[in-house]
Coordinates of C-alpha atoms in Angstrom, one line a residue:
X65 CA -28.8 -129.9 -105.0
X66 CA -27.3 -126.8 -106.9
X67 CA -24.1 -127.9 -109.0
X68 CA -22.4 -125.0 -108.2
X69 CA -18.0 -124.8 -109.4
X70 CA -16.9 -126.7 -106.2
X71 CA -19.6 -129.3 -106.0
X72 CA -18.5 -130.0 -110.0
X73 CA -14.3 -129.9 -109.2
X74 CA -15.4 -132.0 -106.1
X75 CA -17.5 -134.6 -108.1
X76 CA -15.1 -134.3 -111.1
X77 CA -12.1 -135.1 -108.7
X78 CA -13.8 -137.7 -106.8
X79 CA -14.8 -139.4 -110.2
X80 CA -11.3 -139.2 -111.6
X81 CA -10.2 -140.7 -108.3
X82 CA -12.1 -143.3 -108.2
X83 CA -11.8 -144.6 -111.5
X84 CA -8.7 -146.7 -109.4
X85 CA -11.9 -148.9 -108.1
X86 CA -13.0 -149.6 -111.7
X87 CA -9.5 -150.6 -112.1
X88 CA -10.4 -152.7 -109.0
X89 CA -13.4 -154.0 -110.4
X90 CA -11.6 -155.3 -114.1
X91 CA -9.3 -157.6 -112.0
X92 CA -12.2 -159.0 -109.6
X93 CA -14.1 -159.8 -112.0
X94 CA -11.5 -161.3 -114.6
X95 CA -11.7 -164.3 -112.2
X96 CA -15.1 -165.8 -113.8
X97 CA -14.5 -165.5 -117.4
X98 CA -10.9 -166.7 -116.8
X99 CA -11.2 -169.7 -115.5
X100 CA -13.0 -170.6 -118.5
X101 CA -11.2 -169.0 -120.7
X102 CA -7.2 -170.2 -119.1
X103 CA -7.1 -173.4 -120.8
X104 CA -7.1 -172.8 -124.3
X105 CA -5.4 -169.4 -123.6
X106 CA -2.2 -170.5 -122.7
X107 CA 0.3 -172.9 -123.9
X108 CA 0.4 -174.9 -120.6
X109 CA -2.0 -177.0 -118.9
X110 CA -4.4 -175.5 -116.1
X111 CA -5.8 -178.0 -113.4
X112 CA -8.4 -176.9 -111.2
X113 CA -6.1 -176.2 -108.1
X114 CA -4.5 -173.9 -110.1
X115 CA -7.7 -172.3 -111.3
X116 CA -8.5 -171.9 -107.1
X117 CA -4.9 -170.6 -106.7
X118 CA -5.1 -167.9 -109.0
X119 CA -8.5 -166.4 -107.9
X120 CA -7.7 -166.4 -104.1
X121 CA -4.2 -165.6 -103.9
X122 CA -4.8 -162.1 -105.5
X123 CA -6.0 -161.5 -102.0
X124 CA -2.5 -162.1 -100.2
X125 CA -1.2 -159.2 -102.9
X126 CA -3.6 -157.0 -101.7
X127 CA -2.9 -157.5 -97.9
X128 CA 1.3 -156.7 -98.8
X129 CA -0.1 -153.8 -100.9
X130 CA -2.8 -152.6 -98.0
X131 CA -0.4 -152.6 -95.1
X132 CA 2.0 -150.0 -96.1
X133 CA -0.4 -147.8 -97.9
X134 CA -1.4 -145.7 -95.7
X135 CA 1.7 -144.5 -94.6
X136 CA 3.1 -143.8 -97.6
X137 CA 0.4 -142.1 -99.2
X138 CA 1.5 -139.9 -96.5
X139 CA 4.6 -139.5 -97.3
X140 CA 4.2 -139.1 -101.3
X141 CA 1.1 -138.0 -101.2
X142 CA -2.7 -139.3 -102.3
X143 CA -2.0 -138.4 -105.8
X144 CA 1.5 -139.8 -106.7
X145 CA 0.5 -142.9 -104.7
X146 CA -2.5 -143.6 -106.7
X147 CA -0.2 -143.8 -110.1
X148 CA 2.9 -146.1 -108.0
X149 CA 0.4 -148.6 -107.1
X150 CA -0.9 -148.9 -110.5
X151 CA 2.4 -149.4 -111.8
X152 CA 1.9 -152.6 -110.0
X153 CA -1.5 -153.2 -111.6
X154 CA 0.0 -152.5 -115.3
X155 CA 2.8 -154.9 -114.7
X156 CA 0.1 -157.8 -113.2
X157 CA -1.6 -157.5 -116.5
X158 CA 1.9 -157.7 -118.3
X159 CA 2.5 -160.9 -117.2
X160 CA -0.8 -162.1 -116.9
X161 CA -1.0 -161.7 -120.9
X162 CA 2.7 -162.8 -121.4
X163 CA 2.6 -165.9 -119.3
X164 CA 4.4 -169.0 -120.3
X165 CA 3.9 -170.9 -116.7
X166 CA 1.9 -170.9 -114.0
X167 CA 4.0 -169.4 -111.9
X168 CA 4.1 -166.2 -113.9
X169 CA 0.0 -166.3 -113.7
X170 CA 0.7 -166.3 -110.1
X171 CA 3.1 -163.7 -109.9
X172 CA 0.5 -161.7 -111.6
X173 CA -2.5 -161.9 -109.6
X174 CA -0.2 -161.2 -106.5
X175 CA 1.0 -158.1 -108.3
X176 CA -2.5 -156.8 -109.1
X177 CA -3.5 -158.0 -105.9
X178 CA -0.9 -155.1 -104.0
X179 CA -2.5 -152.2 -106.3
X180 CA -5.6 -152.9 -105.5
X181 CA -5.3 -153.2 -101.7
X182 CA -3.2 -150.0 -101.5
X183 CA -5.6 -148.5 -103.9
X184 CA -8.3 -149.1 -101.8
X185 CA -6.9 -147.6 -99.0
X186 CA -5.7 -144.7 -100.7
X187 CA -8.4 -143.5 -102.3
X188 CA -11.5 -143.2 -100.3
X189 CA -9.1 -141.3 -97.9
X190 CA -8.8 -138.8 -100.6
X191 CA -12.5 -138.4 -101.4
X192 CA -13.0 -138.0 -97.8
X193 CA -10.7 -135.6 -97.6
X194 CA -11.5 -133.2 -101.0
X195 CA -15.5 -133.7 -100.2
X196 CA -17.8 -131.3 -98.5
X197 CA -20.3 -133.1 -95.6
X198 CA -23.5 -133.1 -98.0
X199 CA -22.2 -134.6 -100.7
X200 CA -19.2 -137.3 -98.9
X201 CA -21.5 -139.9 -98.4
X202 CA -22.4 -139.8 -102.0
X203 CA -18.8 -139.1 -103.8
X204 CA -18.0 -142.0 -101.7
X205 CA -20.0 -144.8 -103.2
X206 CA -18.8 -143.9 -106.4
X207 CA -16.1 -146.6 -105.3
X208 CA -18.4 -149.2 -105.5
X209 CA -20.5 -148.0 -108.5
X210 CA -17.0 -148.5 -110.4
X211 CA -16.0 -151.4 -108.6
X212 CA -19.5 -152.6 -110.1
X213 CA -19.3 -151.4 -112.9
X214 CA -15.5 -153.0 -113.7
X215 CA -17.2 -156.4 -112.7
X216 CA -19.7 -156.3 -115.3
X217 CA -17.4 -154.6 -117.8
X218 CA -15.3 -158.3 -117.3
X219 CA -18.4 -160.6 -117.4
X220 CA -19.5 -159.0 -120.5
X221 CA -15.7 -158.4 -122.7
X222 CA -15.2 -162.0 -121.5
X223 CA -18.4 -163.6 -122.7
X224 CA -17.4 -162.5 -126.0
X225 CA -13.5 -162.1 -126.7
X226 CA -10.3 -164.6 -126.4
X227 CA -8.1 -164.4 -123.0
X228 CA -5.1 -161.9 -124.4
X229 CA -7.9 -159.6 -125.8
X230 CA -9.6 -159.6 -122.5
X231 CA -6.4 -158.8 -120.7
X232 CA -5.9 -155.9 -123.1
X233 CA -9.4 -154.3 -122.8
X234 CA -9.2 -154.6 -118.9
X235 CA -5.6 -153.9 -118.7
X236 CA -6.1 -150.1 -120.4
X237 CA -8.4 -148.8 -117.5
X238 CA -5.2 -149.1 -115.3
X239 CA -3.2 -146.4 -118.1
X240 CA -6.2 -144.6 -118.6
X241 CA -6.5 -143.6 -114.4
X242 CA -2.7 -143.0 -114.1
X243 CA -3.0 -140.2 -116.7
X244 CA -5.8 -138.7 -115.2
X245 CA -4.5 -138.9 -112.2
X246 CA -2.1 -135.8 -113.0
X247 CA -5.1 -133.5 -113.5
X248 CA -6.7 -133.4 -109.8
X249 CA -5.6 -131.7 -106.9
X250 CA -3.6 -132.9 -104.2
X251 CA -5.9 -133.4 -100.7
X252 CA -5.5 -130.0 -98.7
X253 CA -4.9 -132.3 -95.3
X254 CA -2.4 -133.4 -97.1
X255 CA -0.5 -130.1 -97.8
X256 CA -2.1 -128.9 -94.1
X257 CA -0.3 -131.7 -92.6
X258 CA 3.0 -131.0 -94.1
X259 CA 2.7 -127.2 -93.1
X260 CA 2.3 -126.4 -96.8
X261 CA -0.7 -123.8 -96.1
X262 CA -0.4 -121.8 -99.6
X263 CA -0.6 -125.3 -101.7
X264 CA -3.3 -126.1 -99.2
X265 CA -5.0 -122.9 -99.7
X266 CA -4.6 -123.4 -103.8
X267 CA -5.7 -127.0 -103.5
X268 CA -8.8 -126.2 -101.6
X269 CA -9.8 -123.0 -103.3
X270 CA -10.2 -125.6 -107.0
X271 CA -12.5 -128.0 -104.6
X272 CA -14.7 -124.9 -103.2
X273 CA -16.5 -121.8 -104.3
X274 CA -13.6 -119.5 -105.1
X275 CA -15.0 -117.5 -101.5
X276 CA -11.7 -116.6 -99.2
X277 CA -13.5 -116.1 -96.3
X278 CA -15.2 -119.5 -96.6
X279 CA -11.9 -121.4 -97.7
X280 CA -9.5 -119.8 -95.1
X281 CA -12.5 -120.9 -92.6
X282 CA -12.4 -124.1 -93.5
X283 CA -8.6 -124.4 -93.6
X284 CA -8.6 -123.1 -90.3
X285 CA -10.5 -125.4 -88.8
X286 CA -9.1 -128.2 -90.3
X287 CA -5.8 -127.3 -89.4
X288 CA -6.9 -126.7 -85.5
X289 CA -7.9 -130.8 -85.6
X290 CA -4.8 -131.5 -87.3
X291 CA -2.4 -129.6 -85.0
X292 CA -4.4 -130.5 -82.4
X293 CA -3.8 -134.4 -83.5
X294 CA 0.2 -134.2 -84.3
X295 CA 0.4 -133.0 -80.2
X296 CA -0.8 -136.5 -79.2
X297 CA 1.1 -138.3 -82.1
X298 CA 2.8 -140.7 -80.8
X299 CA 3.3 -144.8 -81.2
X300 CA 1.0 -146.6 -82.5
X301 CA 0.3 -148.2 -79.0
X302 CA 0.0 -144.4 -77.7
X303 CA -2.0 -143.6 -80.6
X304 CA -4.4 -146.4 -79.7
X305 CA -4.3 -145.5 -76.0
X306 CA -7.2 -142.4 -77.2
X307 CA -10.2 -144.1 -76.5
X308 CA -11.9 -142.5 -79.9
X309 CA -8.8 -144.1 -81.9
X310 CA -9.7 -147.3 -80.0
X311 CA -13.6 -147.0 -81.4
X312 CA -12.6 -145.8 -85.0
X313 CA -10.4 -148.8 -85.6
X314 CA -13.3 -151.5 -84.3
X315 CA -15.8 -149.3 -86.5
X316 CA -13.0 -149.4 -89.5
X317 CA -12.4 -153.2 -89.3
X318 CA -15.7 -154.4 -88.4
X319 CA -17.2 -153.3 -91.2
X320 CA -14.8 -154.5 -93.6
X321 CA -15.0 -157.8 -91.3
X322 CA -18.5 -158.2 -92.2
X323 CA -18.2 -156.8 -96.0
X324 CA -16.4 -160.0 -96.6
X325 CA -17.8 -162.5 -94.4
X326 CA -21.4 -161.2 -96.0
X327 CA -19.7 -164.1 -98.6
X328 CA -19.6 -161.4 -101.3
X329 CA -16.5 -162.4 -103.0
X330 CA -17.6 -166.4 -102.9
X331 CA -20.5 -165.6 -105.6
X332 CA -18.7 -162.9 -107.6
X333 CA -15.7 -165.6 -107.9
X334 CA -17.7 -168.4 -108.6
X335 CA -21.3 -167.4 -109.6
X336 CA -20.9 -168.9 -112.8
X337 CA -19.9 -172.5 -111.0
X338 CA -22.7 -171.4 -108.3
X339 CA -25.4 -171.3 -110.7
X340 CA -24.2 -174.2 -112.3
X341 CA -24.6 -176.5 -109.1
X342 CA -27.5 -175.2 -107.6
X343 CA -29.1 -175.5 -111.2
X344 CA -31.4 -173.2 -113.2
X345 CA -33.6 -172.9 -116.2
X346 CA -31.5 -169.8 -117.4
X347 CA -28.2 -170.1 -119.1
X348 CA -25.2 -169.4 -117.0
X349 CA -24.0 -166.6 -118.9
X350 CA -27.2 -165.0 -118.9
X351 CA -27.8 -165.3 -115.0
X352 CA -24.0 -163.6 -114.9
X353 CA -24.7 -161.1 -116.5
X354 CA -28.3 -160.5 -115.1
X355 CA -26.8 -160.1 -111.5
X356 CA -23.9 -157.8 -112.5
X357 CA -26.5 -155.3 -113.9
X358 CA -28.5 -155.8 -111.4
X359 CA -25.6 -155.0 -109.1
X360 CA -25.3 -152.0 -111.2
X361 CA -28.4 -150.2 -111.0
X362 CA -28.7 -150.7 -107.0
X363 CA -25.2 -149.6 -106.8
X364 CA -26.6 -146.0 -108.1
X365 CA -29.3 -146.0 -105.8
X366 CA -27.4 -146.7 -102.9
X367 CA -25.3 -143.6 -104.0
X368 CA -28.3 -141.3 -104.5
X369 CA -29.9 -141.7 -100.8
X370 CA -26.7 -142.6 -98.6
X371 CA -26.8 -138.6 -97.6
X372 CA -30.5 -138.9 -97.4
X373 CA -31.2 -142.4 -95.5
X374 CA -28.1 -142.1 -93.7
X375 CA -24.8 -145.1 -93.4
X376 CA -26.5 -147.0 -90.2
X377 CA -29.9 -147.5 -91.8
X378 CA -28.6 -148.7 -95.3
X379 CA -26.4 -150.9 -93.4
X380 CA -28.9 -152.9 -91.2
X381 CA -31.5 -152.9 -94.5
X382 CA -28.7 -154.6 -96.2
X383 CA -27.5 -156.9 -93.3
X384 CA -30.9 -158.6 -92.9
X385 CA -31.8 -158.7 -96.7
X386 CA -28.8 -160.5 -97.4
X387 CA -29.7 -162.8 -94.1
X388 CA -32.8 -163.8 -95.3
X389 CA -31.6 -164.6 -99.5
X390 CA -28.9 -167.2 -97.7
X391 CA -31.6 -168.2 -95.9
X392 CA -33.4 -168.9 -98.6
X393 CA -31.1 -170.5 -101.3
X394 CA -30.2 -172.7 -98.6
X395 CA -34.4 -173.6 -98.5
X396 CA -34.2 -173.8 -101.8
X397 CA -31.2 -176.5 -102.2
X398 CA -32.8 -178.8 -99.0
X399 CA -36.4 -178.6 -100.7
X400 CA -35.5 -178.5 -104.4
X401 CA -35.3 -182.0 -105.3
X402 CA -38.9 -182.4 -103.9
X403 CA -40.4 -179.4 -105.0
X404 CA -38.2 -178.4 -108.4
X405 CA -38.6 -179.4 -111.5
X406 CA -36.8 -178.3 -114.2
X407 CA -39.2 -176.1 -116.1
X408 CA -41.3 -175.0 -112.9
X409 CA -41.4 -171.1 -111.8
X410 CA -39.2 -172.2 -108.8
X411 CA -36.4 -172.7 -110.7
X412 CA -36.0 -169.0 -111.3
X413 CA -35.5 -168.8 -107.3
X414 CA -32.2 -169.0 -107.4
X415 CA -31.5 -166.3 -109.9
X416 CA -34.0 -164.6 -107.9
X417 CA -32.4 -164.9 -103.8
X418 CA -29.0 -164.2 -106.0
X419 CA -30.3 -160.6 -107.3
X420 CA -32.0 -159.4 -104.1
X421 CA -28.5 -161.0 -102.1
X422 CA -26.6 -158.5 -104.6
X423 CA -29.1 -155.6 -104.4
X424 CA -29.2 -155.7 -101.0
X425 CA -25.2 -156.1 -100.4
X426 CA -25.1 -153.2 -103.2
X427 CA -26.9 -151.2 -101.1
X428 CA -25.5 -151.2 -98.1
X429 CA -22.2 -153.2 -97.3
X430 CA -20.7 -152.7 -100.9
X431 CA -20.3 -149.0 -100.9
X432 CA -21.0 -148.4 -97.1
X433 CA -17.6 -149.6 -95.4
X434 CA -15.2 -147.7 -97.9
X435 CA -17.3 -144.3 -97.2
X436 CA -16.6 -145.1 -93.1
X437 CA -13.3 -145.7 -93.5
X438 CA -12.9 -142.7 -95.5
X439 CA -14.6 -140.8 -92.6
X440 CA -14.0 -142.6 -89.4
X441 CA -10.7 -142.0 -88.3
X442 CA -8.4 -139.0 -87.1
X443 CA -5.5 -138.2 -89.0
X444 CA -3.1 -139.1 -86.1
X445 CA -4.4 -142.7 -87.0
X446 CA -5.3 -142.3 -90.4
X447 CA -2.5 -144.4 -92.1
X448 CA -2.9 -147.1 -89.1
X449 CA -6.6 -147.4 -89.7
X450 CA -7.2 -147.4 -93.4
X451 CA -4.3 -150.0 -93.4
X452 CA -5.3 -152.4 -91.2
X453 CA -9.1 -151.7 -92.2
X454 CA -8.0 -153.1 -96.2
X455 CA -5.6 -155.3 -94.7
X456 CA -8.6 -157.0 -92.6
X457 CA -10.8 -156.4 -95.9
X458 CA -8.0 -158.2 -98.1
X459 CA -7.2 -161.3 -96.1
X460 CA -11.0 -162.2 -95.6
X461 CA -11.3 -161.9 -99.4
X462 CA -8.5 -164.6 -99.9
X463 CA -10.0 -166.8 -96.6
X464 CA -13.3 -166.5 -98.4
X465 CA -12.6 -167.2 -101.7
X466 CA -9.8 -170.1 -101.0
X467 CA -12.2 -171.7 -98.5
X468 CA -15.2 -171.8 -100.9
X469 CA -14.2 -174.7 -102.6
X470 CA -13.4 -177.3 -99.7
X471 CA -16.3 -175.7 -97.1
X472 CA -18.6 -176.9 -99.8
X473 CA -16.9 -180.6 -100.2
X474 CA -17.6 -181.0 -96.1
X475 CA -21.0 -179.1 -95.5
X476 CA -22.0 -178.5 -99.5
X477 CA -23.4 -175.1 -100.6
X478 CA -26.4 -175.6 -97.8
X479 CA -23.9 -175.1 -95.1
X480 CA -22.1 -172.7 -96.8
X481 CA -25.4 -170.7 -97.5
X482 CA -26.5 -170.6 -94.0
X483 CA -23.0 -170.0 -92.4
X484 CA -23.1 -166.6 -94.4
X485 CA -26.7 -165.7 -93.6
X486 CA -25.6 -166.2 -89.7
X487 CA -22.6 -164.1 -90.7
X488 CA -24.6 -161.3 -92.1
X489 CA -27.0 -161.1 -89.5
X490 CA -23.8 -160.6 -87.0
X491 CA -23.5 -157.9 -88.8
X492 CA -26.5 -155.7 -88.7
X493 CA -26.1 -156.5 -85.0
X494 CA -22.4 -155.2 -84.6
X495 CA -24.2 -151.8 -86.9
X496 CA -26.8 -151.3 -84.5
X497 CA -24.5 -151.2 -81.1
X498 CA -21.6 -150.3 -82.2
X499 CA -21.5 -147.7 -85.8
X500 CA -22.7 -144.3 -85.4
X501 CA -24.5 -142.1 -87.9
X502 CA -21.4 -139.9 -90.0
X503 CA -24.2 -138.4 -92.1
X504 CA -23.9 -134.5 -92.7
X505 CA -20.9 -134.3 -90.1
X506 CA -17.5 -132.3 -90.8
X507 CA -14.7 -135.3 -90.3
X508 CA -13.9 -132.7 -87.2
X509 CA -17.5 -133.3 -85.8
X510 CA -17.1 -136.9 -85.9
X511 CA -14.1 -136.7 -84.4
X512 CA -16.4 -134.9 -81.7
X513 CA -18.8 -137.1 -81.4
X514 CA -16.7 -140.6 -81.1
X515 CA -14.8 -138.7 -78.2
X516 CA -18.1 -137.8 -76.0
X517 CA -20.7 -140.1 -73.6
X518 CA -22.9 -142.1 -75.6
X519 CA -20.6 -141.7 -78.3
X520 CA -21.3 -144.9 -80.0
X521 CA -25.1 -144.1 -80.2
X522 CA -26.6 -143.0 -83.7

């Protein structure tokens, strides 16, 4: 693919962006090297509950901060709504760093936790809308490359440094995004949708070519869907009444339904306790770190065939993989103390069923979901979709991660194992009936296409 002046602003833009989800990343993965690092961090004492307080309540900031987001990025714009939310990242660090209770420690997470969840609806709706079909599906899974790679970023600054420094170190992705954030353009649906064609026009001639005739094509058309859209704006039940809207917001939410049920958020929470129970030849650390890069590197391959392979196939593939490693850790933990011992091959398994789990959730359901949502709906539902889709997203991540812990006390990590490989084989079964392929399609097209018979059909 040619890099030609708008495929660079577009990737440059998207890039900038997205460095929000690296942002994203710093905080998720905080959790791990926290909990060990809390106690002799602070000058109050830490029990366990509140160790399981501060990791899952994060995701009750990020439903508050996912709810509203969509219509006030609206309102304000993608832009200026990318650097309020952050605000409320930068002042979660402040008193993470500062606390002098547990209640300020709380107070932070929940405040990190609203960023985030309006963050993530924010901004794959901006590199939907700023991206050219061809390249979307790629310049979307740059979410989850960052998100990746702000996980490992923690893992590793944690290993080494004391809790303030960590704070600091993660804490100054959050400033360095805000500034960029001044030096991309505004989304032209944005400007289109507020009858501001000349800022549109300015907006979308720095994302394309520099060709007129191309750009006031393009702006055309997208202004057709949009005026098109604001003549059936309505109520949200009205809005939902469209039988497309109805499709788009089952697509939207089911896939973030499944992201998190996939049990994702359980073993990037507690992997270091995970590996510790289920036991292993390798250090803790080492396995930690080891699945992070692994992470990484099928992150990037996910983003380099998503326009090639398609969303639906990468989907299922990941689905079923990550079926069959539940599947098999739970083997694993019902066999181990017959077949296991401590220095045999087989106790690299886990480490093993843990790295294709993550490859295959990197894949697919990582960086998947956000480049659907980004897609999926119109813009009469837009800020209803995206919302709810995150808000779904965000209150699985806290049912997840709080119910970890006391799932495992009842059923142990065997039940827990196989409850998620049931989960994630839902899942490639609500893909295969129910998402259609978005690959190579305008946003108008796909509009099209959820509106017509068989619409639902790949």
């Amino acid at each position: 693919m040619a890099l030609t002046k708008g495929i660079r602003n577009q990737i440059v833009s998207s890039l900038i962006a997205t460095l929000g989800a690296m942002v994203m990343g710093t905080i998720l993965g905080w959790t791990s090297p926290a909990n060990a690092l809390l106690p002799s961090g602070v000058k109050f004492s830490i029990s366990v509950d509140d160790l399981k307080s501060f990791s899952s309540i994060f995701g009750i900031g990020a439903v508050i901060g996912a709810l509203p987001a969509g219509k006030i990025s609206a309102i304000i714009g993608r832009r200026y709504s990318m650097v309020l939310f952050e605000i409320y990242i930068i002042i979660g660090w402040i008193f993470l760093t500062m606390a002098n209770a547990s209640w300020m420690l709380l107070v932070g997470r929940v405040l990190q936790g609203i960023g985030v969840g309006a963050l993530c609806t924010v901004i794959p709706t901006y590199v939907a809308e700023i991206s050219q079909p061809h390249i979307r599906g790629t310049l979307g899974t740059i979410f989850q490359v960052y998100v990746v790679i702000g996980i490992l970023y923690s893992y590793v600054v944690g290993s080494i440094v004391e809790y303030v420094t960590l704070n600091l170190l993660c804490g100054i992705w959050t400033v360095i995004h805000v500034v960029l954030t001044f030096f991309i353009p505004e989304s032209p649906y944005l400007f289109l949708c507020k009858n501001k064609d000349e800022k549109a026009n300015v907006s979308m001639t720095k994302l394309r070519d520099g060709n007129a005739t191309d750009v006031e094509n393009e702006l055309s058309m997208i202004k057709r869907e949009i005026e098109l859209q604001k003549a059936n704006q309505d109520t949200f039940m009205k809005v939902m009444a469209n039988k497309a809207n109805r499709k788009s917001l089952l697509i939207g939410i089911g896939c973030m339904f499944f992201q998190q049920t996939s049990g994702i958020n359980a073993i990037i929470f507690y992997m270091a306790y995970i590996f510790d129970e289920i036991g292993s030849s390798i250090t803790t650390n080492t396995s930690v770190i080891s699945v992070g890069i692994v992470q990484l590197v099928m992150t990037f391959v996910a983003m380099m065939v998503v326009d090639k392979a398609g969303r639906r196939v990468l989907l299922i593939i990941s689905a079923v993989v990550m079926s069959l490693s539940f599947f098999g850790l739970g083997l694993y933990l019902d066999q181990s103390h017959k077949l296991v011992c401590k220095d045999s091959i087989l106790s690299w398994l886990p480490l093993i069923l843990i790295a294709l789990y993550i490859s295959a959730f990197s894949l697919g359901f990582g960086p998947i979901p956000w480049v659907v949502m980004g897609e999926i709906f119109s813009n009469e539902v837009k800020p209803y979709g995206t919302s709810l889709a995150t808000a779904t997203n965000w209150i699985l991540v806290f049912a997840v991660t709080f119910l970890t812990f006391i799932t495992t006390e009842s059923i142990g990590f065997l039940g827990l194992f196989w409850i998620y490989s049931l989960f994630c084989m839902l899942g490639a079964i609500f893909i295969w009936y129910i998402v259609p392929e978005t690959k190579n399609k305008s946003l108008t097209e796909i509009q099209l296409k959820l509106s017509g018979n068989n619409n639902l059909q790949p």
